[in-house]
């Protein structure tokens, strides 16, 4: 019989205007991997933050190892044995890797901090979980994936009984995900429990023993993962059946709009060539750091290339900054919505019109009607759910924020739209909407570059796929040649 | 990689110090060479000791400011607290029949209290430290003037004068204080949990909070240190000048901030060292002294100082950008 490690009963939490959690239950056994799923806004982050001691619940009880857990004290939770790997990396960029691993847990002898001891303990942890980390390196200079591993090591430095992982794989490549699975298996053997929060249902199926589903702040069910199908999970999460994840009604033309020849930039990219046609969705697959985002950033004028050429509509172009690229009909929805996309404290409408201000502002005169018509157009066509165009964008779900960023770029009437991980951190319902928007745009003749690390996604939305590796193109696949094996083979 | 060679890859501290501060060290060297070529007196021991005595006030303030800037904050009140503490000490000695150590104790206590207020208000309410310390700066400028009626108060207490002007052998006492304080600050920052926390808070607030670091306590201590050192500087300066003047300290916060930034600290927090700040303080001191030696008018000195600070920071930014380009690529894989 399984031993209960954590039991949350009837936990509620409200914020001004929203009931984030409404009497939810959560029971985690010792040594189990427990999946927590639900769409954005389902209350997953809220319960995690309660268990982390960041929030205090309004009502309900939480027991941990049979004792009342208490609330609202981060240090207490860490001492009790609950560690969290947050979705947004929580590392200090200037500190060395071992210093981050021991952050807040620094070994001291009679008040004197011992760097040597910290290093020794960090090395032990790293050894124990079988990952190789450069302990002396400055953390901020490492790849995101490596930083994610640092984050995991940090959580393990605390002798935790329960480790909560919030979307731990969102920045990992498949190979690193495998490694994470191994670490999790290892933890299980040591009778440590893992609460695994993820949008990727395949992952949940693969490693979780049981799952709990939240929807709109309410508890839906807890059940064994064994024998549970993906469709059942989706149904439980969204409360309705989604049959078509992907829509492909567009047909690419033969009209070439972009040609990239031997594009290169020192330390980033070398010898990249491809073509893009009107109405085509060209997928870009590869590992993180393979040069896909860098290629996109050069096309968008964020960097200037050292060699090679970019031809738009057969005309040679060099972009020194994004505004030149925008003028040439190129738009980009960036990878990192929070940092590169939204202006968080401003309204949705403001965010949509940011790139097209000159369409309705002349000197000091704002054409309110024109502004409103632009905003309305994308509110309707992209089905943005917000109380009004004045609503602060950071209060929207990730999916709706992303749609607003789409709107911002569609307003510039792009011929070429670059999408860098357009569905990252977005729930399933919104993902399918984004896929249909992409399809619709292609149908209207927009040429789309779709960078994605999720293989099913890139395979189902694209007409052709360019696979990149070590800063260069390793393969270009036609639709009939799409397979996970082929893409992985060319990525590694 | 085995556990052992991961640990043993250490750098010699001395070499590391030179490498980290190479930019400012070269700048300092160039300055010293230029001034010493033009003026024969510059490199005389007496002048060098004089420079070090002159910089001690700024060193006190800048060391405190280093803690504050490391957390991503700023303390504009240091100059006012310095003036307040000097005036208070002079006034108390002249008007109340209290022993010197009681007066000094109270002056330091009040200075620390201002720091605690600065830290607590910004940590608890989230009001930007710039605004909080701008308020206390203005308030204590006023308080110092109120106490003294706007005029300097003479210090006749000989022990206090000795504290400010005494010597051990050829070395002025303020130099010895500076060295002692630097040593303590270095230990605090590098050898205590508190010091690690200071770096973490400035480097990534969220990470620090989620790592269970006591944010409010740490920030209060940081501003209290700054307040304490400002107060101490005010007392020593009152002794040296034999007077507590409400107008000393005007603009001192800017010299302190400049020294910290020259020393390689990042304004957003998380980056900076006490050793770097010391170099920043020396650069400003040598610049002042050198320009005096070269008989440059004090008006031009401002212009020169501003240009040097700007160039130094610009050079630093360029150097860091170049470093970043050499992005480290590290392979995770090796074993299973």
Tab-separated table of C-alpha atoms in Angstrom, chain A residues 35-322:
chain	number	residue	atom	x	y	z
A	35	UNK	CA	1.666	14.321	-13.128
A	36	UNK	CA	-0.299	17.535	-12.767
A	37	UNK	CA	-2.031	18.610	-15.933
A	38	UNK	CA	-4.487	21.236	-16.986
A	39	UNK	CA	-4.742	24.105	-19.390
A	40	UNK	CA	-3.204	27.468	-18.620
A	41	UNK	CA	-5.241	29.119	-15.923
A	42	UNK	CA	-6.252	25.752	-14.483
A	43	UNK	CA	-4.466	26.585	-11.237
A	44	UNK	CA	-1.321	24.498	-11.561
A	45	UNK	CA	1.045	27.399	-10.927
A	46	UNK	CA	-1.031	28.556	-7.987
A	47	UNK	CA	-0.895	25.216	-6.177
A	48	UNK	CA	2.831	25.001	-6.874
A	49	UNK	CA	3.381	28.443	-5.407
A	50	UNK	CA	1.356	27.460	-2.339
A	51	UNK	CA	3.521	24.381	-1.873
A	52	UNK	CA	6.571	26.593	-2.348
A	53	UNK	CA	5.415	28.925	0.397
A	54	UNK	CA	5.080	31.888	-1.955
A	55	UNK	CA	1.295	32.101	-1.527
A	56	UNK	CA	-0.837	31.407	1.526
A	57	UNK	CA	-4.065	29.559	0.715
A	58	UNK	CA	-7.367	31.150	1.723
A	59	UNK	CA	-8.758	27.865	2.983
A	60	UNK	CA	-8.072	24.152	3.088
A	61	UNK	CA	-5.444	22.015	4.760
A	62	UNK	CA	-2.160	20.593	3.586
A	63	UNK	CA	-0.379	17.821	5.425
A	64	UNK	CA	3.128	16.669	4.611
A	65	UNK	CA	4.447	13.442	6.129
A	66	UNK	CA	1.407	13.416	8.364
A	67	UNK	CA	2.019	16.865	9.811
A	68	UNK	CA	0.434	20.179	9.011
A	69	UNK	CA	2.611	21.864	6.425
A	70	UNK	CA	2.057	25.471	7.399
A	71	UNK	CA	2.025	28.148	4.736
A	72	UNK	CA	3.477	31.301	3.333
A	73	UNK	CA	7.102	30.695	4.268
A	74	UNK	CA	9.522	29.754	1.510
A	75	UNK	CA	12.334	28.775	3.832
A	76	UNK	CA	10.097	26.517	5.878
A	77	UNK	CA	8.995	24.576	2.788
A	78	UNK	CA	12.583	24.085	1.685
A	79	UNK	CA	13.524	22.860	5.146
A	80	UNK	CA	10.577	20.486	5.231
A	81	UNK	CA	11.812	18.899	2.027
A	82	UNK	CA	9.860	20.457	-0.822
A	83	UNK	CA	11.960	21.875	-3.655
A	84	UNK	CA	10.800	23.373	-6.849
A	85	UNK	CA	12.244	23.648	-10.289
A	86	UNK	CA	10.515	26.673	-11.690
A	87	UNK	CA	9.562	27.028	-15.313
A	88	UNK	CA	11.400	30.295	-15.567
A	89	UNK	CA	14.946	29.565	-14.574
A	90	UNK	CA	15.724	30.824	-11.117
A	91	UNK	CA	19.473	31.090	-11.254
A	92	UNK	CA	21.807	33.962	-10.523
A	93	UNK	CA	23.610	34.519	-13.819
A	94	UNK	CA	26.807	35.982	-12.374
A	95	UNK	CA	27.379	33.251	-9.838
A	96	UNK	CA	29.317	30.108	-10.584
A	97	UNK	CA	27.455	26.890	-11.171
A	98	UNK	CA	28.325	25.397	-7.799
A	99	UNK	CA	27.312	28.616	-6.058
A	100	UNK	CA	23.919	28.415	-7.699
A	101	UNK	CA	23.517	24.781	-6.762
A	102	UNK	CA	24.129	25.692	-3.129
A	103	UNK	CA	22.119	28.950	-3.288
A	104	UNK	CA	20.394	29.678	0.015
A	105	UNK	CA	21.930	26.506	1.391
A	106	UNK	CA	25.521	27.645	1.677
A	107	UNK	CA	27.667	25.573	4.008
A	108	UNK	CA	29.007	27.625	6.898
A	109	UNK	CA	31.303	26.739	9.728
A	110	UNK	CA	30.801	29.087	12.679
A	111	UNK	CA	29.333	31.686	10.396
A	112	UNK	CA	32.194	31.523	7.914
A	113	UNK	CA	31.223	30.477	4.413
A	114	UNK	CA	33.370	27.762	2.908
A	115	UNK	CA	33.616	27.858	-0.866
A	116	UNK	CA	35.563	24.632	-0.820
A	117	UNK	CA	32.878	22.799	1.065
A	118	UNK	CA	30.196	24.254	-1.224
A	119	UNK	CA	32.127	23.021	-4.245
A	120	UNK	CA	32.606	19.608	-2.699
A	121	UNK	CA	28.917	19.194	-1.939
A	122	UNK	CA	27.870	20.460	-5.353
A	123	UNK	CA	30.248	17.983	-6.968
A	124	UNK	CA	28.723	15.194	-4.892
A	125	UNK	CA	25.212	16.056	-6.023
A	126	UNK	CA	26.234	16.295	-9.639
A	127	UNK	CA	28.007	12.954	-9.328
A	128	UNK	CA	25.014	11.361	-7.668
A	129	UNK	CA	22.591	12.250	-10.421
A	130	UNK	CA	25.079	11.399	-13.116
A	131	UNK	CA	25.228	14.672	-15.002
A	132	UNK	CA	28.332	16.519	-15.955
A	133	UNK	CA	28.311	20.201	-15.097
A	134	UNK	CA	31.120	22.755	-15.275
A	135	UNK	CA	30.973	23.731	-11.617
A	136	UNK	CA	33.368	26.664	-11.960
A	137	UNK	CA	31.717	28.248	-15.000
A	138	UNK	CA	29.697	31.436	-14.748
A	139	UNK	CA	26.107	30.223	-14.896
A	140	UNK	CA	24.731	32.941	-17.144
A	141	UNK	CA	27.140	32.031	-19.919
A	142	UNK	CA	25.883	28.473	-20.243
A	143	UNK	CA	23.246	27.149	-22.620
A	144	UNK	CA	19.702	27.208	-21.359
A	145	UNK	CA	19.611	23.412	-21.325
A	146	UNK	CA	22.724	23.245	-19.163
A	147	UNK	CA	21.219	25.852	-16.880
A	148	UNK	CA	18.146	23.678	-16.563
A	149	UNK	CA	20.388	20.871	-15.333
A	150	UNK	CA	21.899	23.275	-12.801
A	151	UNK	CA	18.381	24.019	-11.628
A	152	UNK	CA	17.746	20.318	-11.125
A	153	UNK	CA	20.979	19.875	-9.197
A	154	UNK	CA	19.991	22.858	-7.050
A	155	UNK	CA	16.678	21.262	-6.148
A	156	UNK	CA	18.493	18.071	-5.189
A	157	UNK	CA	20.938	19.865	-2.912
A	158	UNK	CA	18.261	20.120	-0.257
A	159	UNK	CA	17.613	16.473	0.600
A	160	UNK	CA	14.097	16.944	-0.650
A	161	UNK	CA	11.277	14.466	-0.177
A	162	UNK	CA	9.224	16.070	-2.910
A	163	UNK	CA	10.547	17.755	-5.998
A	164	UNK	CA	8.147	19.797	-8.044
A	165	UNK	CA	9.095	20.262	-11.679
A	166	UNK	CA	7.195	22.969	-13.531
A	167	UNK	CA	7.498	22.345	-17.264
A	168	UNK	CA	11.056	21.077	-16.815
A	169	UNK	CA	11.464	19.963	-20.409
A	170	UNK	CA	10.347	23.133	-22.167
A	171	UNK	CA	13.912	24.121	-23.016
A	172	UNK	CA	15.478	20.667	-23.255
A	173	UNK	CA	16.245	18.673	-26.345
A	174	UNK	CA	15.027	15.103	-26.682
A	175	UNK	CA	18.350	13.738	-25.600
A	176	UNK	CA	18.357	15.852	-22.475
A	177	UNK	CA	14.785	14.893	-21.758
A	178	UNK	CA	15.932	11.260	-21.756
A	179	UNK	CA	18.549	12.234	-19.224
A	180	UNK	CA	15.954	13.940	-17.080
A	181	UNK	CA	13.816	10.787	-17.172
A	182	UNK	CA	16.777	8.824	-15.919
A	183	UNK	CA	17.282	11.298	-13.086
A	184	UNK	CA	13.620	10.992	-12.196
A	185	UNK	CA	13.833	7.172	-12.226
A	186	UNK	CA	16.806	7.504	-9.926
A	187	UNK	CA	14.893	9.738	-7.530
A	188	UNK	CA	12.059	7.253	-7.447
A	189	UNK	CA	14.434	4.531	-6.369
A	190	UNK	CA	15.478	6.731	-3.462
A	191	UNK	CA	11.798	7.030	-2.517
A	192	UNK	CA	11.705	10.711	-3.496
A	193	UNK	CA	8.448	11.876	-5.024
A	194	UNK	CA	8.197	14.073	-8.077
A	195	UNK	CA	5.301	16.307	-9.007
A	196	UNK	CA	5.678	16.699	-12.747
A	197	UNK	CA	3.827	19.572	-14.371
A	198	UNK	CA	3.820	19.526	-18.140
A	199	UNK	CA	1.858	20.436	-21.204
A	200	UNK	CA	3.379	17.593	-23.125
A	201	UNK	CA	1.028	14.701	-22.625
A	202	UNK	CA	3.413	12.197	-24.218
A	203	UNK	CA	5.841	12.945	-21.413
A	204	UNK	CA	3.166	12.543	-18.782
A	205	UNK	CA	2.223	9.189	-20.229
A	206	UNK	CA	5.793	8.062	-20.307
A	207	UNK	CA	6.968	8.822	-16.803
A	208	UNK	CA	4.074	9.482	-14.485
A	209	UNK	CA	2.531	6.836	-12.246
A	210	UNK	CA	-0.609	8.813	-11.550
A	211	UNK	CA	-2.011	12.095	-12.745
A	212	UNK	CA	-4.192	14.793	-11.288
A	213	UNK	CA	-6.189	17.024	-13.583
A	214	UNK	CA	-7.226	20.596	-12.790
A	215	UNK	CA	-9.575	22.647	-14.909
A	216	UNK	CA	-10.473	26.317	-14.287
A	217	UNK	CA	-9.178	26.181	-10.726
A	218	UNK	CA	-11.114	23.033	-9.900
A	219	UNK	CA	-10.073	19.500	-9.159
A	220	UNK	CA	-11.292	17.124	-11.868
A	221	UNK	CA	-9.747	13.756	-11.090
A	222	UNK	CA	-6.727	11.744	-9.977
A	223	UNK	CA	-6.092	8.423	-11.697
A	224	UNK	CA	-3.469	5.924	-12.721
A	225	UNK	CA	-1.649	6.731	-15.916
A	226	UNK	CA	-1.548	3.112	-16.960
A	227	UNK	CA	-4.040	2.475	-19.707
A	228	UNK	CA	-4.956	6.130	-19.970
A	229	UNK	CA	-5.023	7.419	-23.501
A	230	UNK	CA	-3.930	10.811	-24.686
A	231	UNK	CA	-7.449	11.633	-25.833
A	232	UNK	CA	-8.864	10.804	-22.421
A	233	UNK	CA	-6.370	13.174	-20.827
A	234	UNK	CA	-7.220	15.945	-23.240
A	235	UNK	CA	-10.901	15.407	-22.660
A	236	UNK	CA	-10.396	15.608	-18.922
A	237	UNK	CA	-8.314	18.779	-19.251
A	238	UNK	CA	-10.469	20.780	-21.601
A	239	UNK	CA	-13.826	19.238	-20.798
A	240	UNK	CA	-14.549	18.604	-24.449
A	241	UNK	CA	-13.123	16.492	-27.164
A	242	UNK	CA	-10.555	17.917	-29.545
A	243	UNK	CA	-10.356	15.785	-32.633
A	244	UNK	CA	-8.293	17.831	-35.026
A	245	UNK	CA	-5.131	19.224	-33.528
A	246	UNK	CA	-3.787	20.269	-36.873
A	247	UNK	CA	-5.441	21.852	-39.842
A	248	UNK	CA	-3.773	21.749	-43.228
A	249	UNK	CA	-5.870	23.199	-45.960
A	250	UNK	CA	-3.270	25.463	-47.554
A	251	UNK	CA	-1.348	24.567	-50.689
A	252	UNK	CA	2.098	26.067	-51.213
A	253	UNK	CA	2.735	27.913	-54.473
A	254	UNK	CA	5.783	27.713	-56.727
A	255	UNK	CA	6.409	31.427	-56.403
A	256	UNK	CA	9.729	31.931	-54.685
A	257	UNK	CA	9.725	34.785	-52.182
A	258	UNK	CA	12.891	34.241	-50.207
A	259	UNK	CA	16.183	32.714	-51.056
A	260	UNK	CA	19.018	32.395	-48.592
A	261	UNK	CA	22.428	31.552	-50.054
A	262	UNK	CA	25.398	30.416	-47.987
A	263	UNK	CA	24.475	32.640	-45.088
A	264	UNK	CA	27.081	32.729	-42.345
A	265	UNK	CA	28.076	34.578	-39.223
A	266	UNK	CA	31.115	33.819	-37.164
A	267	UNK	CA	30.382	31.647	-34.165
A	268	UNK	CA	26.695	31.367	-35.015
A	269	UNK	CA	25.924	30.175	-38.486
A	270	UNK	CA	27.722	28.877	-41.528
A	271	UNK	CA	26.725	28.076	-45.062
A	272	UNK	CA	22.961	28.125	-44.583
A	273	UNK	CA	20.936	27.921	-47.792
A	274	UNK	CA	17.242	27.410	-48.353
A	275	UNK	CA	14.289	28.705	-50.338
A	276	UNK	CA	10.860	29.754	-49.253
A	277	UNK	CA	7.744	29.984	-51.402
A	278	UNK	CA	4.563	31.993	-51.095
A	279	UNK	CA	1.923	30.164	-49.106
A	280	UNK	CA	4.434	27.677	-47.774
A	281	UNK	CA	5.093	26.681	-44.187
A	282	UNK	CA	8.765	25.850	-43.924
A	283	UNK	CA	9.587	24.056	-40.682
A	284	UNK	CA	12.933	24.363	-38.944
A	285	UNK	CA	13.895	21.470	-36.700
A	286	UNK	CA	17.036	20.741	-34.761
A	287	UNK	CA	18.449	20.848	-31.286
A	288	UNK	CA	18.480	23.995	-29.210
A	289	UNK	CA	21.640	25.867	-30.124
A	290	UNK	CA	21.696	24.421	-33.647
A	291	UNK	CA	21.394	27.916	-35.086
A	292	UNK	CA	17.690	28.095	-35.943
A	293	UNK	CA	16.931	31.141	-33.803
A	294	UNK	CA	20.165	32.780	-34.937
A	295	UNK	CA	19.187	32.259	-38.575
A	296	UNK	CA	15.810	33.854	-37.849
A	297	UNK	CA	17.433	36.749	-36.043
A	298	UNK	CA	19.702	37.444	-39.014
A	299	UNK	CA	16.726	37.368	-41.381
A	300	UNK	CA	14.976	39.829	-39.093
A	301	UNK	CA	17.954	42.181	-38.939
A	302	UNK	CA	18.874	41.603	-35.304
A	303	UNK	CA	22.308	40.518	-36.435
A	304	UNK	CA	24.068	41.213	-39.682
A	305	UNK	CA	25.606	38.273	-41.485
A	306	UNK	CA	29.314	38.050	-42.354
A	307	UNK	CA	28.846	36.121	-45.561
A	308	UNK	CA	26.256	34.884	-47.991
A	309	UNK	CA	23.177	36.666	-49.252
A	310	UNK	CA	19.487	37.080	-48.611
A	311	UNK	CA	17.194	37.578	-51.615
A	312	UNK	CA	13.657	38.791	-51.058
A	313	UNK	CA	11.538	38.587	-54.202
A	314	UNK	CA	14.760	38.040	-56.142
A	315	UNK	CA	16.310	41.243	-54.817
A	316	UNK	CA	19.430	41.150	-52.706
A	317	UNK	CA	18.879	42.576	-49.254
A	318	UNK	CA	21.007	43.298	-46.216
A	319	UNK	CA	19.179	44.171	-43.013
A	320	UNK	CA	21.000	46.191	-40.401
A	321	UNK	CA	18.097	46.371	-37.995
A	322	UNK	CA	14.591	44.967	-37.601
